[in-house]
PDB file of C-alpha atoms and ligand atoms in Angstrom:
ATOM      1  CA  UNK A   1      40.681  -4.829  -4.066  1.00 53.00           C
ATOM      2  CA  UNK A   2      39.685  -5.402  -7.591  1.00 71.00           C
ATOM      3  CA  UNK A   3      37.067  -3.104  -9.479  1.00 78.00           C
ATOM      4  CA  UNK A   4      33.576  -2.627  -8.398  1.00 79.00           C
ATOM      5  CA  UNK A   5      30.771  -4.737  -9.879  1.00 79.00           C
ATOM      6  CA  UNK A   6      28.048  -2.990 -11.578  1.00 73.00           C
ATOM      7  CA  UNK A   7      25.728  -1.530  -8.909  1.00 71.00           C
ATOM      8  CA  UNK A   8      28.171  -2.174  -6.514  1.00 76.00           C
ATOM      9  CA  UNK A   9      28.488   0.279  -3.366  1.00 75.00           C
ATOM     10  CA  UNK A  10      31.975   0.889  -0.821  1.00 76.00           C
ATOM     11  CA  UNK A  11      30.465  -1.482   1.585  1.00 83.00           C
ATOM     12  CA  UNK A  12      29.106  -4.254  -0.489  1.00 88.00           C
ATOM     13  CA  UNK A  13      33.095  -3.937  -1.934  1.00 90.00           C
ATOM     14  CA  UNK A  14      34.592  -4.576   0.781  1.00 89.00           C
ATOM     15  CA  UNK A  15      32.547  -7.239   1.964  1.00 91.00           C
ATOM     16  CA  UNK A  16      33.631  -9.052  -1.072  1.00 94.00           C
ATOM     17  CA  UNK A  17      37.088  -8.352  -0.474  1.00 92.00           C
ATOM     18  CA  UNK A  18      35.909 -10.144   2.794  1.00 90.00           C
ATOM     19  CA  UNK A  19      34.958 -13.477   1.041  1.00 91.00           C
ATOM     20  CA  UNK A  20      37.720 -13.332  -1.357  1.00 93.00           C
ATOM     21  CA  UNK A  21      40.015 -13.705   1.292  1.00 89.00           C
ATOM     22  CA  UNK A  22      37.610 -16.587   3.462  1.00 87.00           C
ATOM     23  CA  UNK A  23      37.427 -18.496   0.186  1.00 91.00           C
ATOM     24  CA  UNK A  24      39.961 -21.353   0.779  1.00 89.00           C
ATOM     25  CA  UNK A  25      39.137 -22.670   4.421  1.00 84.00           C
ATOM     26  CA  UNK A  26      35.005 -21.418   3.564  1.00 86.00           C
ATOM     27  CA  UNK A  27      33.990 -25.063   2.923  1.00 86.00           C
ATOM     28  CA  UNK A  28      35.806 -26.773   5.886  1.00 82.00           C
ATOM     29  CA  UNK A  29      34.942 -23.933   8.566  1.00 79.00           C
ATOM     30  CA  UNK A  30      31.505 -24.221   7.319  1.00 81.00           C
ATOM     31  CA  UNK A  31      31.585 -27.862   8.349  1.00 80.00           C
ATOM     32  CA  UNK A  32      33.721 -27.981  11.520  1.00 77.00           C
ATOM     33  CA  UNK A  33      31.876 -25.228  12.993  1.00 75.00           C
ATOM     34  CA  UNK A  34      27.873 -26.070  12.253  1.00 76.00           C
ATOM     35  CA  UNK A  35      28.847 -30.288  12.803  1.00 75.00           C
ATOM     36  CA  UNK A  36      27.393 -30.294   8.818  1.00 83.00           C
ATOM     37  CA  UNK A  37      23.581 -29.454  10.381  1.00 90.00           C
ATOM     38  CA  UNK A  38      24.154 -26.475   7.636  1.00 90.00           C
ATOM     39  CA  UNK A  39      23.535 -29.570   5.441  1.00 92.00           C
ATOM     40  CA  UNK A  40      20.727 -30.406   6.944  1.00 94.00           C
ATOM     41  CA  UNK A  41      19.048 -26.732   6.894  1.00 95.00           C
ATOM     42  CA  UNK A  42      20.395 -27.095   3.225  1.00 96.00           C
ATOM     43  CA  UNK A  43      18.639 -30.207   2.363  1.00 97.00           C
ATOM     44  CA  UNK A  44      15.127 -28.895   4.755  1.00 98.00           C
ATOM     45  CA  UNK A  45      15.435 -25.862   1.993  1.00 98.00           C
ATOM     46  CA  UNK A  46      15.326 -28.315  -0.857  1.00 98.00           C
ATOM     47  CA  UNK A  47      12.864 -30.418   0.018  1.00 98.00           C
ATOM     48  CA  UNK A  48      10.477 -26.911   1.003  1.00 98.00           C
ATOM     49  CA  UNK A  49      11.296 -25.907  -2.702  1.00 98.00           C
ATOM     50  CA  UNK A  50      10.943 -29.333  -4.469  1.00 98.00           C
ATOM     51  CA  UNK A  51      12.712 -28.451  -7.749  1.00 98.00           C
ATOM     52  CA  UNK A  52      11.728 -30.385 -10.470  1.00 98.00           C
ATOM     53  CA  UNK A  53      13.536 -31.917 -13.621  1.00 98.00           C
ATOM     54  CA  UNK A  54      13.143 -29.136 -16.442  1.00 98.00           C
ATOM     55  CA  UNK A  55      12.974 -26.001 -14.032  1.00 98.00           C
ATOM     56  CA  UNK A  56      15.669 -23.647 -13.955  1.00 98.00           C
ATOM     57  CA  UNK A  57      16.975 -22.368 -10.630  1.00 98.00           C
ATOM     58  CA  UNK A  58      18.661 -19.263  -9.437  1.00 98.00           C
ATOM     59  CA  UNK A  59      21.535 -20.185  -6.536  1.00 98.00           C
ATOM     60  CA  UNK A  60      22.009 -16.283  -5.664  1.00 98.00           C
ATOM     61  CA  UNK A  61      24.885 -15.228  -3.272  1.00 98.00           C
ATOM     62  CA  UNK A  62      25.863 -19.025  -4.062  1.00 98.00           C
ATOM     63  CA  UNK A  63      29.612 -18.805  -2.429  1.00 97.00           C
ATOM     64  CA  UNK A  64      30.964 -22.046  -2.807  1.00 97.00           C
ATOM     65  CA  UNK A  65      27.712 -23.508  -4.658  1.00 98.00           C
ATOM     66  CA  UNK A  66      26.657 -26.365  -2.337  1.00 96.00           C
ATOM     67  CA  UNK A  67      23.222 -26.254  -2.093  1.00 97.00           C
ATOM     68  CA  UNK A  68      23.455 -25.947  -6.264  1.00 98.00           C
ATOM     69  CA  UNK A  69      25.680 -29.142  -5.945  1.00 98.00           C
ATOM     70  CA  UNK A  70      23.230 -30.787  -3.466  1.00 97.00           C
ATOM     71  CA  UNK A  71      19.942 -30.095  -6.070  1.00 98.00           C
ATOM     72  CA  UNK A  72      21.679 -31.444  -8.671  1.00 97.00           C
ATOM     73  CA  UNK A  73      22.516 -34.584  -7.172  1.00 97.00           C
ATOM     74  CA  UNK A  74      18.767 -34.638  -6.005  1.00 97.00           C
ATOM     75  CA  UNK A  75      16.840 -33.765  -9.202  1.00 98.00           C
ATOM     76  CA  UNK A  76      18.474 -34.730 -12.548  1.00 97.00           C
ATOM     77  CA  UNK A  77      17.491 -32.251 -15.623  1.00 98.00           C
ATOM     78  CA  UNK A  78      17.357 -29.228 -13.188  1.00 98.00           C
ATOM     79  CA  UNK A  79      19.118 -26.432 -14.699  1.00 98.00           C
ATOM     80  CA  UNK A  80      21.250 -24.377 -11.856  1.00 98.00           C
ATOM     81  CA  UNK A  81      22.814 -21.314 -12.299  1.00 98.00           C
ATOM     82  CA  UNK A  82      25.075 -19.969  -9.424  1.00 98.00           C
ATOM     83  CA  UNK A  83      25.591 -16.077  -9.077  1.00 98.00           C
ATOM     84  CA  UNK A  84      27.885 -14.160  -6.486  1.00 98.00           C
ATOM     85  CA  UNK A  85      29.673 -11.189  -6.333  1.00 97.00           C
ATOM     86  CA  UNK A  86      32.759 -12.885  -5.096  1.00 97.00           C
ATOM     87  CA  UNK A  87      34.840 -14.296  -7.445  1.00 97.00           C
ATOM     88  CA  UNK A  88      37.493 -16.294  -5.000  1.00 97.00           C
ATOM     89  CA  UNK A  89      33.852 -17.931  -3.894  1.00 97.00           C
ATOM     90  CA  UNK A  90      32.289 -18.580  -7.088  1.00 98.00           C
ATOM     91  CA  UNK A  91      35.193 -20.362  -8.544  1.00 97.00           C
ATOM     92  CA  UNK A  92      35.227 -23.014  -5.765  1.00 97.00           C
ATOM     93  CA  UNK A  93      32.194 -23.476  -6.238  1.00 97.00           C
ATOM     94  CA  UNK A  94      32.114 -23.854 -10.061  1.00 98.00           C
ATOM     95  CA  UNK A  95      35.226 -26.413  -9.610  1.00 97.00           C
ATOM     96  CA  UNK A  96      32.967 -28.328  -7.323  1.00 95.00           C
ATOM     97  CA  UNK A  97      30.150 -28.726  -9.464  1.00 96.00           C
ATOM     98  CA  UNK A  98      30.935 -27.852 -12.711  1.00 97.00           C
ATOM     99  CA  UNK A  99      27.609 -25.688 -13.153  1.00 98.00           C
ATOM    100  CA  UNK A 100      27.490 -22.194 -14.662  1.00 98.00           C
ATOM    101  CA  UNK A 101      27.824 -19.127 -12.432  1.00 98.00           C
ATOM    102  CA  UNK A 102      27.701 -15.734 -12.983  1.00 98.00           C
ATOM    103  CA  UNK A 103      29.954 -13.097 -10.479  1.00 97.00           C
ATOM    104  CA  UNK A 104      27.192 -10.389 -10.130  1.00 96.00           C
ATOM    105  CA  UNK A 105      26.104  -8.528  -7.334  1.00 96.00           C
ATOM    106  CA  UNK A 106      22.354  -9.577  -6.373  1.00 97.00           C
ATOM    107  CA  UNK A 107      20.922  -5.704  -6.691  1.00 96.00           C
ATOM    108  CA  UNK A 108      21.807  -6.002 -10.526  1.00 96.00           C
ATOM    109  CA  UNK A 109      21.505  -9.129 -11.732  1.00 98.00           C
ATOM    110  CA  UNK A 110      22.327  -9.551 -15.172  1.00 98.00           C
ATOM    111  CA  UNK A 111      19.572 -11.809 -15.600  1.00 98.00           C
ATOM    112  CA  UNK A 112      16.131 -10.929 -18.039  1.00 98.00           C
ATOM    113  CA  UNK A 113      12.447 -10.454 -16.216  1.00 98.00           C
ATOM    114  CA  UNK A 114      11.261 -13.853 -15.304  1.00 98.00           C
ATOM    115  CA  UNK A 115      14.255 -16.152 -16.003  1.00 98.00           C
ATOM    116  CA  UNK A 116      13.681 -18.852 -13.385  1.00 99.00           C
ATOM    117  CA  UNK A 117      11.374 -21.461 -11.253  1.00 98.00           C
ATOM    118  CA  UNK A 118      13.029 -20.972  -8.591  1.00 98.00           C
ATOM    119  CA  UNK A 119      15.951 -19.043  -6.306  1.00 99.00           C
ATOM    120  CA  UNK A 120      17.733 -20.017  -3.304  1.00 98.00           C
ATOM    121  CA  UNK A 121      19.769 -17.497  -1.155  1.00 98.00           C
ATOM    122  CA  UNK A 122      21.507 -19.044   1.938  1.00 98.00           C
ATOM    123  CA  UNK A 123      23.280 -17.323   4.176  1.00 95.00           C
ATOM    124  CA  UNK A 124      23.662 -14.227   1.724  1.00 96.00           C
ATOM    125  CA  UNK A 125      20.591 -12.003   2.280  1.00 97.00           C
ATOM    126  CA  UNK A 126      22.175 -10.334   5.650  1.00 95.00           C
ATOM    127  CA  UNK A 127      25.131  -9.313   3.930  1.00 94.00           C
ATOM    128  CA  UNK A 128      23.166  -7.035   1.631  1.00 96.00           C
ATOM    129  CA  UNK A 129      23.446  -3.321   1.313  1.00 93.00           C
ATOM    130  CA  UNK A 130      19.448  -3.477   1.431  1.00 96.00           C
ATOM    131  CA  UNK A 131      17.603  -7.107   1.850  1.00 97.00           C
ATOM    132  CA  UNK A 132      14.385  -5.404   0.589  1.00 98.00           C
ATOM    133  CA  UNK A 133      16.675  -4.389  -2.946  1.00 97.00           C
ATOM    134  CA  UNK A 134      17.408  -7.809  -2.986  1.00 98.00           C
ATOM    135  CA  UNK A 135      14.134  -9.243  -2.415  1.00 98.00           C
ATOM    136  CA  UNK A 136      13.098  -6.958  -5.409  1.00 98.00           C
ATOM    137  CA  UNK A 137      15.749  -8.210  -8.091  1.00 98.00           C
ATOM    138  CA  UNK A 138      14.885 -11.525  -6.556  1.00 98.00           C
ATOM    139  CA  UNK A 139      10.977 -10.915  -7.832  1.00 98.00           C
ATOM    140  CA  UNK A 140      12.074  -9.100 -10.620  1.00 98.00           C
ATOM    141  CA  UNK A 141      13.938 -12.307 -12.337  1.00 98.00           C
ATOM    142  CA  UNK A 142      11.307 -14.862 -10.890  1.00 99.00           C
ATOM    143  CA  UNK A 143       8.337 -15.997 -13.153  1.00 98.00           C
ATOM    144  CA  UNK A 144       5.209 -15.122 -11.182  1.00 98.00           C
ATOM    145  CA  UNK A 145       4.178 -18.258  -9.295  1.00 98.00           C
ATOM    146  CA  UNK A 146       8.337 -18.968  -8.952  1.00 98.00           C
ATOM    147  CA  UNK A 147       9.462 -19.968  -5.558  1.00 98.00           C
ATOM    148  CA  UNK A 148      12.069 -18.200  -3.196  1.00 99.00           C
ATOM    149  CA  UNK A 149      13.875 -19.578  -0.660  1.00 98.00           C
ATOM    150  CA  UNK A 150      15.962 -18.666   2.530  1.00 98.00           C
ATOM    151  CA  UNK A 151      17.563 -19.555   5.069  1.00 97.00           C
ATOM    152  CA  UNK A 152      19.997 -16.994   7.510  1.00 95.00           C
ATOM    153  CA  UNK A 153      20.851 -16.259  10.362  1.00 91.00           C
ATOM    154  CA  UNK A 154      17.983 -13.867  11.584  1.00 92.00           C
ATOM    155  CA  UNK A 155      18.162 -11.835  14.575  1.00 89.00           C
ATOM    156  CA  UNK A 156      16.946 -13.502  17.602  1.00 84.00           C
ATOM    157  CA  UNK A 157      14.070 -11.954  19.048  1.00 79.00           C
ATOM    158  CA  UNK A 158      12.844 -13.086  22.630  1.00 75.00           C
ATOM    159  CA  UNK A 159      15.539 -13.343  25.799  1.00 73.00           C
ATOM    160  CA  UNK A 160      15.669 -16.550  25.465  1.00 73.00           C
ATOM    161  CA  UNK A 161      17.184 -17.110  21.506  1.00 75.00           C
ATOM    162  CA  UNK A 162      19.288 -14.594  22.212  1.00 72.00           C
ATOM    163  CA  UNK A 163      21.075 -16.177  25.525  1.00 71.00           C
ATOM    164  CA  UNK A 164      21.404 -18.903  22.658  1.00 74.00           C
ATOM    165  CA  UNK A 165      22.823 -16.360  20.476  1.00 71.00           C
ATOM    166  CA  UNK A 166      25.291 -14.943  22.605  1.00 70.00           C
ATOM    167  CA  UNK A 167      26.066 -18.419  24.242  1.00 70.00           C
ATOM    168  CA  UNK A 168      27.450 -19.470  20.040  1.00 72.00           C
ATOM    169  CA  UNK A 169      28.322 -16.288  18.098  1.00 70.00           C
ATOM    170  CA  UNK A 170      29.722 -14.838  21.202  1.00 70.00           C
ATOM    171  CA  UNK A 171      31.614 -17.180  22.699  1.00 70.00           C
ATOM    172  CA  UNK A 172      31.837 -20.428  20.067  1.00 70.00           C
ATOM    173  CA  UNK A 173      31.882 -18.604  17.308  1.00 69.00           C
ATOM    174  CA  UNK A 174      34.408 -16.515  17.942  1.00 70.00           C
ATOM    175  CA  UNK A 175      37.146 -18.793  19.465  1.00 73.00           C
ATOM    176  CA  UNK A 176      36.512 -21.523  16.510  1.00 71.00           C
ATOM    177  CA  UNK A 177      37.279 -18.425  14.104  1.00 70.00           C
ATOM    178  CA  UNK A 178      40.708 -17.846  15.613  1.00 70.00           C
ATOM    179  CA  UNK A 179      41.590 -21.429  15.803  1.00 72.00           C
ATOM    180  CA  UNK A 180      40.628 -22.250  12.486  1.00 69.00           C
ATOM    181  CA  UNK A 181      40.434 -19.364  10.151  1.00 69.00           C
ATOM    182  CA  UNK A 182      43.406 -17.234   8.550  1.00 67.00           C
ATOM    183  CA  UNK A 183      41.056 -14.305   8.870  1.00 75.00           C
ATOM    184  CA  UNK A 184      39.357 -14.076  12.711  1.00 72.00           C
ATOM    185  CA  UNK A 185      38.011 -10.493  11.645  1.00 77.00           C
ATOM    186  CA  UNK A 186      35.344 -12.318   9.367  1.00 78.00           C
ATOM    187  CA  UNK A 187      33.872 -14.486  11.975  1.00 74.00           C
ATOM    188  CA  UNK A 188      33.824 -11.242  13.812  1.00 76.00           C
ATOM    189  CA  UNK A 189      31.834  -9.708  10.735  1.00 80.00           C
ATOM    190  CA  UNK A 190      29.369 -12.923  10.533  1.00 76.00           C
ATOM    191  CA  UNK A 191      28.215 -12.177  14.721  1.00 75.00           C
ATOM    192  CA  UNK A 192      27.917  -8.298  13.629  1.00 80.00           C
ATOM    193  CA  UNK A 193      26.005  -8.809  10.434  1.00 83.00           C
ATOM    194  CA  UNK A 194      23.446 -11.129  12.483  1.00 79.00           C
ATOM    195  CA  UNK A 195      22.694  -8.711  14.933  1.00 80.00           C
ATOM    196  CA  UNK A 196      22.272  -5.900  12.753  1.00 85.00           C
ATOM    197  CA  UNK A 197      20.171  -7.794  10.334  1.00 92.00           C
ATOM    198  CA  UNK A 198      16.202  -8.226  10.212  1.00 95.00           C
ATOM    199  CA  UNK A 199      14.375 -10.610  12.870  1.00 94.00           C
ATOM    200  CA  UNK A 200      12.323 -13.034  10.825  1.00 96.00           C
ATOM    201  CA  UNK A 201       9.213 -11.809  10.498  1.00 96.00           C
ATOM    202  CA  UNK A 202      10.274  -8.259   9.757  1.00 97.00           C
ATOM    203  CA  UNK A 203      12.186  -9.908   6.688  1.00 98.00           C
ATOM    204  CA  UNK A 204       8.614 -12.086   5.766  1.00 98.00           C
ATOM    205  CA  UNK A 205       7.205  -8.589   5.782  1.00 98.00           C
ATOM    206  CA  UNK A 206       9.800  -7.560   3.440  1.00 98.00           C
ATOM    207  CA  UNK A 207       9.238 -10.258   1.160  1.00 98.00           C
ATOM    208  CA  UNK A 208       5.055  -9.361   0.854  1.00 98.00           C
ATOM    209  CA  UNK A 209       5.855  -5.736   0.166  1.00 98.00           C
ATOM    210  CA  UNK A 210       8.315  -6.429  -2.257  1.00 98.00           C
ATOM    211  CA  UNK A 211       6.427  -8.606  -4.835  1.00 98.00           C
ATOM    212  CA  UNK A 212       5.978 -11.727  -2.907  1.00 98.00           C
ATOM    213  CA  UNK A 213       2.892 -13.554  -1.411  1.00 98.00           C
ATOM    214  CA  UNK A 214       2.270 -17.415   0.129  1.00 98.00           C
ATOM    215  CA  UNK A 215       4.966 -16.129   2.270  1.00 98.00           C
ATOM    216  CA  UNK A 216       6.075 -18.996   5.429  1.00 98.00           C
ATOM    217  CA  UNK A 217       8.804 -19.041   8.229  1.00 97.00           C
ATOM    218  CA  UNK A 218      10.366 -21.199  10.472  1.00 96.00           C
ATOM    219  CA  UNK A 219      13.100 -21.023  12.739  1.00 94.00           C
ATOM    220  CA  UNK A 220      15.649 -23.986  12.297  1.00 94.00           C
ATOM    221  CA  UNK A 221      17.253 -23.839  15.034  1.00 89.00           C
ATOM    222  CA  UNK A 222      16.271 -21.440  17.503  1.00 85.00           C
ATOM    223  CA  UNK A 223      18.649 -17.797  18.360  1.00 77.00           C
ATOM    224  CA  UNK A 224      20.257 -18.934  14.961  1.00 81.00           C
ATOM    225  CA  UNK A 225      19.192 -20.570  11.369  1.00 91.00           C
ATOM    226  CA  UNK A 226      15.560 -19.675   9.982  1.00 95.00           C
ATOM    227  CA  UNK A 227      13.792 -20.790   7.100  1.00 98.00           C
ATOM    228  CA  UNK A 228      11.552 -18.202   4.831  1.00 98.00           C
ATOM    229  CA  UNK A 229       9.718 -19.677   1.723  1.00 98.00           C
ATOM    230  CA  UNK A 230       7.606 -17.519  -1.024  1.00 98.00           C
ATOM    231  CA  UNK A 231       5.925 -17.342  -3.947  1.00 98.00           C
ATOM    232  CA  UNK A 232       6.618 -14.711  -6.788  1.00 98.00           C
ATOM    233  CA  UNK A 233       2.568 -12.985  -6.959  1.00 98.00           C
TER     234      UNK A 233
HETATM  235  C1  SAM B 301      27.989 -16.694   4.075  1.00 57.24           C
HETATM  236  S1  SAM B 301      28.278 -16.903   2.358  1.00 57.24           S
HETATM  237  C2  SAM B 301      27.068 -18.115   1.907  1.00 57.24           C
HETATM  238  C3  SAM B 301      27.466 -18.929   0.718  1.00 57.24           C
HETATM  239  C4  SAM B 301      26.551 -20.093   0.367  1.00 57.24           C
HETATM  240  N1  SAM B 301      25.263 -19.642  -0.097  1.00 57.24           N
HETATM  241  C5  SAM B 301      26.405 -21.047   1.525  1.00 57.24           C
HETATM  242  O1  SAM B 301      25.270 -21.354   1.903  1.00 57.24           O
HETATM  243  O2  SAM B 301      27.424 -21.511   2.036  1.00 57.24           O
HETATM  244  C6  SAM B 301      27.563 -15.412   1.679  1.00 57.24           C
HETATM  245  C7  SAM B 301      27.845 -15.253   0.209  1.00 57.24           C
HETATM  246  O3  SAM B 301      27.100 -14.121  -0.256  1.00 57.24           O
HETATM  247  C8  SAM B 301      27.897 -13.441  -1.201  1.00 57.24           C
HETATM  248  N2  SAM B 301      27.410 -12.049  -1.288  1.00 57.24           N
HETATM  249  C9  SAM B 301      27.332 -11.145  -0.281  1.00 57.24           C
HETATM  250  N3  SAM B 301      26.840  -9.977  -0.724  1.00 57.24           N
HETATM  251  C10 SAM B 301      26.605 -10.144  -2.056  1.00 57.24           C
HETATM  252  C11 SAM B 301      26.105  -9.295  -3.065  1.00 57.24           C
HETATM  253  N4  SAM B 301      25.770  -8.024  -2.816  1.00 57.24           N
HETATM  254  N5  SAM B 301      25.971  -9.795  -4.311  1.00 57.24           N
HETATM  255  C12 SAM B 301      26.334 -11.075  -4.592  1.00 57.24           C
HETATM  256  N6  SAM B 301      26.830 -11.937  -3.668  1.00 57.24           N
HETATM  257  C13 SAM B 301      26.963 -11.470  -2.414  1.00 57.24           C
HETATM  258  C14 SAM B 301      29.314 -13.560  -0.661  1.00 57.24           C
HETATM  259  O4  SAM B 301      30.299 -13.351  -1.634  1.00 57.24           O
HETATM  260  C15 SAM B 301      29.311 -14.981  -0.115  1.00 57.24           C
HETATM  261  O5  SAM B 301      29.762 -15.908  -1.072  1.00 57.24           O
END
């Protein structure tokens, strides 16, 4: 395991070990297993945001950078920057679109007060040592009126997302991980970190205490994908 990051605790180290080693099959997993409707959650996100030509946006816990590489095929002259703690994920993702990055853990970004327009986080905020830390720094390098968004894999509330739930992280989920992936035990950690992680409108509170307002949800796809948007106050 290489070095810790700045700010970087025992867990948040090992779960980077964790996408260092997913890295190479990330992409095509991603693909096979959602039948590309992550795309479509992806470019739902995007339109939400509506980036502009001249803004600068924040692609935090960016992985292998594709919604980065799908906003800047949609909005020419928007400046992207990707950041990610995990290097073996970053670097895909700079091959693929050629756009700056930074490998930082999102509690200490090594960004200034009020950097960007915007931020995206998908799929990253669950694997946090504390969402609400994140949702800070995420405020913190945000000019005030800036726009967040997110979309993850909340944790299904009523009986009936969760017989969704169980029915794909339980059973699909699972299966498709030891077909497909050199490292089953991650798929294991992706059920795990959903059900341990915020419902969605614990996480909107979140976002209001922690320097956001205008703050909207939407489930995607229901016992799975949600969508938060946000304004920096
Ligand atoms: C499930 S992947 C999502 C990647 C990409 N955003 C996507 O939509 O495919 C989660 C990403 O969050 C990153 N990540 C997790 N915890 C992080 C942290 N504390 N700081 C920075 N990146 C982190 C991981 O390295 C990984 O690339």
């Amino acid at each position: 395991m290489s070095a810790p990051l700045p700010g970087e605790g025992p867990r948040a180290s090992a779960v980077r070990a964790m996408f260092d080693r997913v890295a190479p099959s990330y992409d095509l997993l991603n693909r096979v297993m959602s039948l590309r409707i992550d795309q479509v959650w992806r470019g739902r996100l995007l339109r939400d945001l509506a980036p502009r030509p001249g803004e600068t946006m924040l692609d935090l816990c960016a992985g292998t950078m594709d919604i980065a590489a799908m906003a800047r095929r949609r909005v020419t002259g928007l400046r992207i920057v990707g950041a990610d703690f995990s290097f073996g994920m970053l670097s895909r993702g700079v091959k693929k679109t050629g756009l700056p990055a930074s490998q930082a853990d999102a509690l200490a970004l090594p960004f200034k007060p009020a950097s960007f327009d915007l931020a995206t986080v998908t799929f990253g905020m669950r694997n946090l040592d504390s969402y609400e830390a994140g949702l800070a720094e995420l405020a913190r390098v945000l000019r005030p009126g800036g726009r967040l968004g997110v979309l993850e894999f909340f944790r299904p509330e009523s009986t009936g997302t969760r017989a969704v739930h169980v029915a794909i992280n339980k059973i699909m989920v699972p299966v498709m991980g030891r077909i497909l992936s050199p490292d089953p035990d991650a798929y294991r950690y992706l059920v795990k970190s959903m059900e341990r992680f915020a419902a969605r409108p614990e996480f909107e509170e979140g976002a209001r205490r922690n320097g956001f307002r205008d703050v909207k949800g939407e489930t995607l796809f229901p016992g799975m994908c949600g969508l938060v948007t946000a304004v920096k106050a």
